[in-house]
Coordinates of C-alpha atoms in Angstrom, one line a residue:
X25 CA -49.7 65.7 -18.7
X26 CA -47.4 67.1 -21.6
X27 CA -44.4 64.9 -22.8
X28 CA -42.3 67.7 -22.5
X29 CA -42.6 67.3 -18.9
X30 CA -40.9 64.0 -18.8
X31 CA -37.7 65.9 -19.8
X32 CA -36.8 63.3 -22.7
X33 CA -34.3 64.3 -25.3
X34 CA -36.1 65.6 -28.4
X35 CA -35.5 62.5 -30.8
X36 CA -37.3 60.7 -27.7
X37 CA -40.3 63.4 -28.2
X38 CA -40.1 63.2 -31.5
X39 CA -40.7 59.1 -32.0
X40 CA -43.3 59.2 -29.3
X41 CA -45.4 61.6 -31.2
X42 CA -44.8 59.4 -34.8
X43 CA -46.5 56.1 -32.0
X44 CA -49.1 58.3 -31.4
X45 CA -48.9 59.1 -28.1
X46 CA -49.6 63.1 -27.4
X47 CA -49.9 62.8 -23.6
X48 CA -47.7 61.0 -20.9
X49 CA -49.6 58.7 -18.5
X50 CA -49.6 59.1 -14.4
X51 CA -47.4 56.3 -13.8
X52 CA -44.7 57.9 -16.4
X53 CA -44.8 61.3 -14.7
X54 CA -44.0 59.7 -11.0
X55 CA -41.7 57.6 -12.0
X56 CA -39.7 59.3 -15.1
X57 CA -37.1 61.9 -13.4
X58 CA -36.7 58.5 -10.8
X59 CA -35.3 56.0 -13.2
X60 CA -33.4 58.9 -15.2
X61 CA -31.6 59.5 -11.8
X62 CA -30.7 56.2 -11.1
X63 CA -33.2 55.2 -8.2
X64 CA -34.4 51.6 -7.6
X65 CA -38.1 51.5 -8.3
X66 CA -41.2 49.2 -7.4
X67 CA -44.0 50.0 -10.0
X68 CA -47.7 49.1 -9.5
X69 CA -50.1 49.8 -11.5
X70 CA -53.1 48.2 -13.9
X71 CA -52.6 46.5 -17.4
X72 CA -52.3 48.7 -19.8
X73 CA -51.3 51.8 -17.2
X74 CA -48.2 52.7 -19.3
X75 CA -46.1 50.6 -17.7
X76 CA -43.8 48.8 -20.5
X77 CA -43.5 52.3 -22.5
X78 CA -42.3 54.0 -19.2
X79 CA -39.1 51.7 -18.6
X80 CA -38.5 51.6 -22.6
X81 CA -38.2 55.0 -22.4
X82 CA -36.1 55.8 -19.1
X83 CA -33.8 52.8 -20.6
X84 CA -33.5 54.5 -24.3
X85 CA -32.7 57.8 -22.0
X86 CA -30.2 56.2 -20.2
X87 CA -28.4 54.5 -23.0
X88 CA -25.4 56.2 -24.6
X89 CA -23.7 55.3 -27.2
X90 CA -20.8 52.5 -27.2
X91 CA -19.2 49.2 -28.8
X92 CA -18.7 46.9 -25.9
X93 CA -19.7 43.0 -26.3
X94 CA -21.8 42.9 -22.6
X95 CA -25.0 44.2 -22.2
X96 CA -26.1 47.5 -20.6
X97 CA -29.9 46.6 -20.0
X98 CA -31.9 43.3 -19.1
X99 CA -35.5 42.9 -19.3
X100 CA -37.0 39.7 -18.2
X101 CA -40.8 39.5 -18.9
X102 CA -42.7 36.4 -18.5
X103 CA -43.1 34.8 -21.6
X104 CA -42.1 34.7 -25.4
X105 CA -45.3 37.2 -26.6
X106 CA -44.3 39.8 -24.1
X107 CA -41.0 39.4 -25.0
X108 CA -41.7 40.5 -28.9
X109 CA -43.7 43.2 -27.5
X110 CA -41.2 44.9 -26.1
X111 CA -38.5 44.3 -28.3
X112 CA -41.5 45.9 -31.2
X113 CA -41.6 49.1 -28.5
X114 CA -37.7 49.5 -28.5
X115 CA -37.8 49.0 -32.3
X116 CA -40.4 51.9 -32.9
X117 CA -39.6 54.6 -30.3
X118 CA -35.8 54.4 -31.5
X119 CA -35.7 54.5 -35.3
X120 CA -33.0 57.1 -35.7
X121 CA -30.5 55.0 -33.2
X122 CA -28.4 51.9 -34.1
X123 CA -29.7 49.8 -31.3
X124 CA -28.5 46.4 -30.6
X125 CA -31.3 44.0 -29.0
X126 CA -31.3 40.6 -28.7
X127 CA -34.5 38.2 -27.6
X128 CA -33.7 35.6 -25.3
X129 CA -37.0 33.3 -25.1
X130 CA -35.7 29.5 -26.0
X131 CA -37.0 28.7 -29.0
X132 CA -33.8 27.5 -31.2
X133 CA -30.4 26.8 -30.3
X134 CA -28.8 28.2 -27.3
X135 CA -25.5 28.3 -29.6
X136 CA -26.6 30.7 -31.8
X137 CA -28.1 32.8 -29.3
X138 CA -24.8 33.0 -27.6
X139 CA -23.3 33.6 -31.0
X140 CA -24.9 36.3 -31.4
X141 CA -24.5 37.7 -28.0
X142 CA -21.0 37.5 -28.5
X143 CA -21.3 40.2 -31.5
X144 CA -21.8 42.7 -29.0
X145 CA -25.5 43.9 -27.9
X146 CA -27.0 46.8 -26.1
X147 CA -30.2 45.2 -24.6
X148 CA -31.4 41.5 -23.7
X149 CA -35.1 40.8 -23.2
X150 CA -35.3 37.4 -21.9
X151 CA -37.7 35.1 -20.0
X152 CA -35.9 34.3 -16.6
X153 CA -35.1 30.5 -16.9
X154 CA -33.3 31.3 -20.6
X155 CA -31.2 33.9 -19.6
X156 CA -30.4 32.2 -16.8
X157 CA -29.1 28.8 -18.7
X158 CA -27.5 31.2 -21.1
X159 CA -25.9 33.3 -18.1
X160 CA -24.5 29.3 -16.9
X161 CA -23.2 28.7 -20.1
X162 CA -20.9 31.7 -20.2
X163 CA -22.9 32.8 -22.3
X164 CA -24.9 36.2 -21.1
X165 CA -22.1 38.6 -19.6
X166 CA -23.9 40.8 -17.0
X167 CA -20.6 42.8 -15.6
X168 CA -21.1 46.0 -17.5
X169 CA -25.0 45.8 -16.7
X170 CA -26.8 49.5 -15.8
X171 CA -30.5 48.6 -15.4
X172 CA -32.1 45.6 -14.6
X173 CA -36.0 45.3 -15.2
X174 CA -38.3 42.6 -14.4
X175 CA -41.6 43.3 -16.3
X176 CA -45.0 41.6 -15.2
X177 CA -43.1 40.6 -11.7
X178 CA -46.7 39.5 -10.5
X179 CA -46.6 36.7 -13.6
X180 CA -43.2 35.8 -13.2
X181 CA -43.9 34.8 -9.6
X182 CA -47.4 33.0 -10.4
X183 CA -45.0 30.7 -12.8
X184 CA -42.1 30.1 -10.1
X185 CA -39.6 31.8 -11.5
X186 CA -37.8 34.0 -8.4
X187 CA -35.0 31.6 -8.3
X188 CA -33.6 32.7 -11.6
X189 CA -34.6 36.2 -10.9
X190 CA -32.9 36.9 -7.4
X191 CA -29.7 34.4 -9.5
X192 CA -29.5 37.2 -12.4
X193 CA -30.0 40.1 -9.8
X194 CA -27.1 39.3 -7.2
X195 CA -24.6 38.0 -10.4
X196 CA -25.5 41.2 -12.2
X197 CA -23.8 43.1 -9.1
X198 CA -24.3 47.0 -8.1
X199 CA -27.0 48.5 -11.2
X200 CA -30.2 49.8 -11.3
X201 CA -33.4 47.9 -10.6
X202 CA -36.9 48.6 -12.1
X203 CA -39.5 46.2 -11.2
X204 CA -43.1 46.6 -12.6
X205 CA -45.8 44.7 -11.5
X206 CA -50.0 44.9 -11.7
X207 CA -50.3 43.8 -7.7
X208 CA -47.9 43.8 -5.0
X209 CA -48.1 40.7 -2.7
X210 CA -46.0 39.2 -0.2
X211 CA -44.4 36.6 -1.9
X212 CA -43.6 39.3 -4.4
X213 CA -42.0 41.4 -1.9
X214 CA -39.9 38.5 -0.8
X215 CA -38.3 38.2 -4.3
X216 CA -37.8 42.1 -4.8
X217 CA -35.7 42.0 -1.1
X218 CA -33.0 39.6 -2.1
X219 CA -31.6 42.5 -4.4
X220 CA -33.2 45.6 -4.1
X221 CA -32.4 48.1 -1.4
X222 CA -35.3 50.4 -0.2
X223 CA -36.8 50.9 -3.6
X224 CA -39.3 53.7 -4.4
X225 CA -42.6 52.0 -4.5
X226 CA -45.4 53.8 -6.2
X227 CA -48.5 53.2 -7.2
X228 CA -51.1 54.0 -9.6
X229 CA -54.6 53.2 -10.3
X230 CA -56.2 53.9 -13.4
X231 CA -59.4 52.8 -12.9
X232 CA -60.8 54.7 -15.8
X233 CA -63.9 57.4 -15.5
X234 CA -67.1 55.2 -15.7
X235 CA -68.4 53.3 -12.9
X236 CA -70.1 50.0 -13.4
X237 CA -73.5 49.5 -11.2
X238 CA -72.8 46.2 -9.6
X239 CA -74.3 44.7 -6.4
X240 CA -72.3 44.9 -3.3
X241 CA -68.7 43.2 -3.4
X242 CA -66.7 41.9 -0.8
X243 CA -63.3 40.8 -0.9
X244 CA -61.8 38.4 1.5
X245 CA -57.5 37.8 1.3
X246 CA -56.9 34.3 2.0
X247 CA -53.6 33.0 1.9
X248 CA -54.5 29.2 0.7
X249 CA -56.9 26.9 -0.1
X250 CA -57.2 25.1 3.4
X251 CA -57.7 28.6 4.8
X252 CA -60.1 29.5 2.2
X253 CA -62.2 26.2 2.9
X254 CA -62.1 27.6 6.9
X255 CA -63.7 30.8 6.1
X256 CA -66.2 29.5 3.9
X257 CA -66.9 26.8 6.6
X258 CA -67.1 29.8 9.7
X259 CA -69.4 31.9 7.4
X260 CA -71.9 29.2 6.2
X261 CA -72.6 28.3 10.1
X262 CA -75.0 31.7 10.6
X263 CA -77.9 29.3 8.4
X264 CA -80.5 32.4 9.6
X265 CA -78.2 34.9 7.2
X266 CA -76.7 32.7 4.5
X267 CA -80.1 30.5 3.8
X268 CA -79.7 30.8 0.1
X269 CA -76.0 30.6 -1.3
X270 CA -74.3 29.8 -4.0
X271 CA -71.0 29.0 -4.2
X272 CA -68.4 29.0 -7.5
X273 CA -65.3 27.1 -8.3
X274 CA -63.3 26.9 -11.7
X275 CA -63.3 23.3 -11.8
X276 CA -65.5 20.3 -11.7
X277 CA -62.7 18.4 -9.2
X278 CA -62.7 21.6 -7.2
X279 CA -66.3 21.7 -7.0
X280 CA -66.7 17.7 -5.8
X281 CA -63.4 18.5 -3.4
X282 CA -65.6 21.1 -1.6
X283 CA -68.8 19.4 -1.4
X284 CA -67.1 16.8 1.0
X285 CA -65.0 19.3 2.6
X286 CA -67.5 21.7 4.3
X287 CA -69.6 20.5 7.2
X288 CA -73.1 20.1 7.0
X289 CA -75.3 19.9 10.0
X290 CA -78.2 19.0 8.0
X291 CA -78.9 15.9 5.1
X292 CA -79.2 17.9 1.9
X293 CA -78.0 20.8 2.7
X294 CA -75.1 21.2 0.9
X295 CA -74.7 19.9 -2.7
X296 CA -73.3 20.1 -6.3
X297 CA -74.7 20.8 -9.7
X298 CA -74.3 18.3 -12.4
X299 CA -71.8 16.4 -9.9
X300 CA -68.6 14.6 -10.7
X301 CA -69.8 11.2 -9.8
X302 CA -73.2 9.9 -9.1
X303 CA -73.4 9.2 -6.0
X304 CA -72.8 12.7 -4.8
X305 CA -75.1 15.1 -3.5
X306 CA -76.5 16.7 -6.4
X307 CA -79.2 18.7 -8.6
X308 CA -78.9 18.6 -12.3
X309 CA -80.8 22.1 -12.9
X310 CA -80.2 25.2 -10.7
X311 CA -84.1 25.8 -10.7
X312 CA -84.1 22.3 -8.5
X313 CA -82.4 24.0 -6.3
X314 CA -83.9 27.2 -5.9
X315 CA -87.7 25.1 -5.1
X316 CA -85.8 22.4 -3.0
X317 CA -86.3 24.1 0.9
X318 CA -83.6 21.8 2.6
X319 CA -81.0 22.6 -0.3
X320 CA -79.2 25.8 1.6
X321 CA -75.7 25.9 -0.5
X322 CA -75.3 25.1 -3.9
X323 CA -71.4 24.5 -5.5
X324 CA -71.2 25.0 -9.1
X325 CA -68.1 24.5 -11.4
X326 CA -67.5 27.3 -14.1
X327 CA -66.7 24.7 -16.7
X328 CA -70.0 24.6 -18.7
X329 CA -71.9 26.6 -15.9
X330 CA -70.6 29.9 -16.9
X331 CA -74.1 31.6 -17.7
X332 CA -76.5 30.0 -15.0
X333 CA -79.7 31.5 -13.7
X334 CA -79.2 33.1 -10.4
X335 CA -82.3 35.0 -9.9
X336 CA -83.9 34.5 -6.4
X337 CA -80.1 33.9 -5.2
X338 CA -79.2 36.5 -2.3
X339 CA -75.4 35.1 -1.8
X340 CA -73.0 34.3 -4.1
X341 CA -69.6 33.1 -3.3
X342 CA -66.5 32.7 -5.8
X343 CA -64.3 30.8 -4.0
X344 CA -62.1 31.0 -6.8
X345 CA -61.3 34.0 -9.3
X346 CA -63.2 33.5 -12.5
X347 CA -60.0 33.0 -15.5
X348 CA -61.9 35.0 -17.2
X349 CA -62.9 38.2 -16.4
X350 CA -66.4 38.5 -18.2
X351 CA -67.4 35.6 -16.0
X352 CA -67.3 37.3 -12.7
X353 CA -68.5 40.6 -14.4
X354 CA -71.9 38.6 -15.7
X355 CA -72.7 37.5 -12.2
X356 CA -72.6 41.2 -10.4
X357 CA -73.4 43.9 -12.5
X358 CA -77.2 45.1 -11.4
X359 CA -79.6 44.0 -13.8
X360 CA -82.8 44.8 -11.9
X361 CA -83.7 45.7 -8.2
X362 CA -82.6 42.5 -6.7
X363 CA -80.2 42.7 -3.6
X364 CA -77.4 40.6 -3.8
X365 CA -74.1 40.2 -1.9
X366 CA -71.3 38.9 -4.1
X367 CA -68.2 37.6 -2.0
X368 CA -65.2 36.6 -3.1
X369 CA -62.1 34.9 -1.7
X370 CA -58.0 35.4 -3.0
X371 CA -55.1 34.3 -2.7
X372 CA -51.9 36.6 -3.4
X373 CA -51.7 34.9 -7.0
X374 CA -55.0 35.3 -7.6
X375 CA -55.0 38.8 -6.8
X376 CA -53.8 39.8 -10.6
X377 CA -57.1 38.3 -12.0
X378 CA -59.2 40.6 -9.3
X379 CA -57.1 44.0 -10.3
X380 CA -58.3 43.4 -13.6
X381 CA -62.2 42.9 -12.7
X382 CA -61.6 46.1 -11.3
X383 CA -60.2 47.7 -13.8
X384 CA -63.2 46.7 -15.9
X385 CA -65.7 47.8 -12.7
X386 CA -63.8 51.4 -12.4
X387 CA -63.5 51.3 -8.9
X388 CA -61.9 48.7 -6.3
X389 CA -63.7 46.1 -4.4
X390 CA -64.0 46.2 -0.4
X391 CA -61.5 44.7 1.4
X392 CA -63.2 42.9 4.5
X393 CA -61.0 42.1 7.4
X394 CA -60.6 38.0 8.0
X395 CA -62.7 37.2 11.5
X396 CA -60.3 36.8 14.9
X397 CA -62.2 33.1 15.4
X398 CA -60.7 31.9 11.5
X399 CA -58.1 29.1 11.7
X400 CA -55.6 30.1 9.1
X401 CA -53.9 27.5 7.7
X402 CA -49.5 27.3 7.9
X403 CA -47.4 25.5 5.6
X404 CA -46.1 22.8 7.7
X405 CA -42.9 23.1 9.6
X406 CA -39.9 20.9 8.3
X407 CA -39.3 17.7 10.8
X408 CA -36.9 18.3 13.8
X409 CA -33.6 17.0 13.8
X410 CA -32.6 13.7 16.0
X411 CA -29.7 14.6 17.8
X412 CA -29.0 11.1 18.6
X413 CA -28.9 9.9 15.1
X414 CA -25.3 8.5 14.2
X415 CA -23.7 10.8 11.6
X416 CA -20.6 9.5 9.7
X417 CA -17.4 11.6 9.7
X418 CA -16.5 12.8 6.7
X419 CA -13.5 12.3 5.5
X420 CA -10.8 15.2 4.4
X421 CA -9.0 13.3 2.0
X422 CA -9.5 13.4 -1.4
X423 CA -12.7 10.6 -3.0
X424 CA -11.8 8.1 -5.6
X425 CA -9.7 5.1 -6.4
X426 CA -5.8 4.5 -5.9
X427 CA -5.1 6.0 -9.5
X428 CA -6.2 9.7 -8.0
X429 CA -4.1 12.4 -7.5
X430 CA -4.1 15.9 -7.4
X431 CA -3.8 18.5 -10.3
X432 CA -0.9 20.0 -11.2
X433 CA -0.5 23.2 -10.5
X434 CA -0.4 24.1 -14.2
X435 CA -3.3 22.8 -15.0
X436 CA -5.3 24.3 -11.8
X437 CA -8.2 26.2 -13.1
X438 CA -8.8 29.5 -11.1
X439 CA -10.2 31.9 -13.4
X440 CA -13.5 32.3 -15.3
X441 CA -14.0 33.8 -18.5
X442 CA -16.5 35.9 -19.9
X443 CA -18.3 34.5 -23.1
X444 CA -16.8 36.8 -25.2
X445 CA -13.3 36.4 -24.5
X446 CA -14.0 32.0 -24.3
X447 CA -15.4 32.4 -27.4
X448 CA -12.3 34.8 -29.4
X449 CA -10.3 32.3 -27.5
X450 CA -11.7 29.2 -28.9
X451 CA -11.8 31.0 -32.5
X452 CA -7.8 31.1 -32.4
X453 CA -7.2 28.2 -31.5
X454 CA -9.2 26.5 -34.6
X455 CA -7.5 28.6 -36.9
X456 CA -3.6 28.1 -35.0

């Protein structure tokens, strides 16, 4: 699609040409006219899909021209490297504009990044706990803010940080919301609901052209470990299908936590290779294995058993993603005439690392439905209440010794003020 189409100004044009970029991608044509006209938006789309250089733009767009102290635009991303990155893309694409951006990502002083705040800025790119402690400090003023975006949503949940988000969000009051994310999950959705009202959701794939020859995937979306365990546990039981299987984890401690978790029905039948501790059930070669009749499913860690022979194997299992990609990609891409079935079980956060195997496949993985007979696992439920436990009265007088007594009225604080006017404030009164 021609850039023309996306309707930019013509410096906008212009500086996208000088990057290099001659085409727009999908996810900038949906979404474009949609952020230009103020509409909340849900992105979702793969790494590298466009989706950073799609808000930069819409926000350089939307910008106009001011003085004022508070920022217009806030960009949290999830760590200090993104951060740069997009600060570098705002840089480039706006040479011929006197753009004020500030990087909010905790590596010196909070004072002097509220120092500068105070100058005056246009646009904030922060990770979400900074701008937070800054915003506590009175020292990020959000009450002139037009867009909010939250870049790499998917990361910023895997690392715990909603709190901070859905904080910024509801303080930052009625603006724009642009969320981009690479999967879109429920714990996700939970965080985008606190402060986004029926947002556009759209999605795009980019899988690329070439398809890899793999054998045949399966996907199974588990919510947790425990209910990953039950699965594995209910599929295992038909020993007359799975009679050779393999099964990976990432770690060593994983791999020892599920060789005394699943049930065996048999002596042998379920081991580990190179196990954690020596009494285990274990082989020390995978070609043991393969020869030993009894041996029906085999757990192997991915630290130092990365590249393992699995010839002669018809099941494999990755109870875990791979962390890296190549990993997963060496096991199932067809190498000869061997049928394999390659299973493999995620959780929501998980799900990021399996867009991005597909992205390197071309093409998704099958979804499988989880059977009606699995026992999925709930968080447990908070304890019930004793209604007949004695609760003191609280008292509605004031706490504290006999020397306490109320404020005067004078010096009753009921205002708050913004950094910048705190801060003038404070400069007068060291010069008075």
């Amino acid at each position: 699609m021609s850039l023309d189409k996306l309707k930019l100004s013509k410096p906008l044009v212009a500086a996208m040409t000088d990057a290099g970029y001659l085409s727009a991608k999908e996810i900038q044509a949906k979404t474009m006219s949609r952020i230009i006209g103020g509409q909340d938006i849900l992105a979702v789309g793969p790494e590298g899909c466009g989706k950073t250089t799609n808000y930069v733009l819409g926000a350089l767009m939307k910008l106009k021209y001011g003085t004022d102290e508070a920022p217009k635009i806030l960009i949290l991303v999830a760590d200090k490297e993104r951060a740069l990155a997009v600060i570098d893309q705002f840089r480039s694409l706006s040479k011929n504009r006197d753009l004020r951006i500030i990087g909010l990502y905790g590596t010196g002083g909070m004072d002097a990044e509220i120092n500068e705040l105070v100058d005056g800025v246009d646009i904030v790119v922060a990770l979400p706990s900074r701008a937070r402690a800054v915003y506590l400090k009175l020292g990020l003023n959000l009450s002139k803010l037009q867009l909010f975006v939250v870049d790499d949503a998917e990361l910023i949940v895997k690392q715990g940080m909603q709190l901070p988000v859905c904080e910024l969000a509801r303080s930052a009051g009625k603006c724009q919301h642009l969320v981009f994310t690479t999967v879109l999950h429920e714990k996700l959705e939970h965080m985008t609901s606190q402060f986004m009202n029926f947002p556009a959701v759209i999605e795009v794939t980019d899988l690329g052209e070439k398809q890899a020859e793999t054998h045949e995937l399966l996907l199974y979306q588990v919510p947790n470990f425990k209910s990953k365990l039950n699965l594995l546990d209910l599929l295992l039981r038909d020993d007359e299908v799975f009679d050779k299987v393999v099964v990976f984890v990432n770690t060593r401690l994983n791999a020892q936590k599920l060789g005394q978790s699943l049930h065996s029905r048999k002596p042998g039948e379920i081991s580990v290779l190179n196990p954690l501790f020596f009494d285990e059930e274990g082989f020390d070669h995978i070609e043991d294995f393969k020869e030993t009749e009894s041996a029906r499913v085999l757990i192997i860690s991915n630290e130092g058993n990365a590249s393992v022979d699995l010839s002669g194997v018809p099941f494999i299992f990755h109870f875990e993603v791979p962390q890296v990609k190549e990993t997963f990609l060496s096991r199932v891409l067809k190498s000869g005439p061997e049928e394999v079935v390659a299973i493999t079980f995620a959780t929501d956060m998980e799900l990021v690392d399996v867009r991005k195997i597909e992205q390197s496949l071309g093409a998704r993985i099958q979804v499988m439905d989880l059977p009606e007979e699995l026992v999925v696992d709930q968080p447990g439920k908070k304890a019930k209440i004793d209604k007949n436990r004695i609760v003191k009265e609280k008292q509605d007088g004031p706490k504290g010794g006999g020397a306490f007594h109320d404020k005067k009225e004078a010096n009753a604080k009921d205002y708050n003020y913004g950094i910048g006017q705190k801060a003038k404030m404070t400069m007068k009164k060291k010069h008075s």
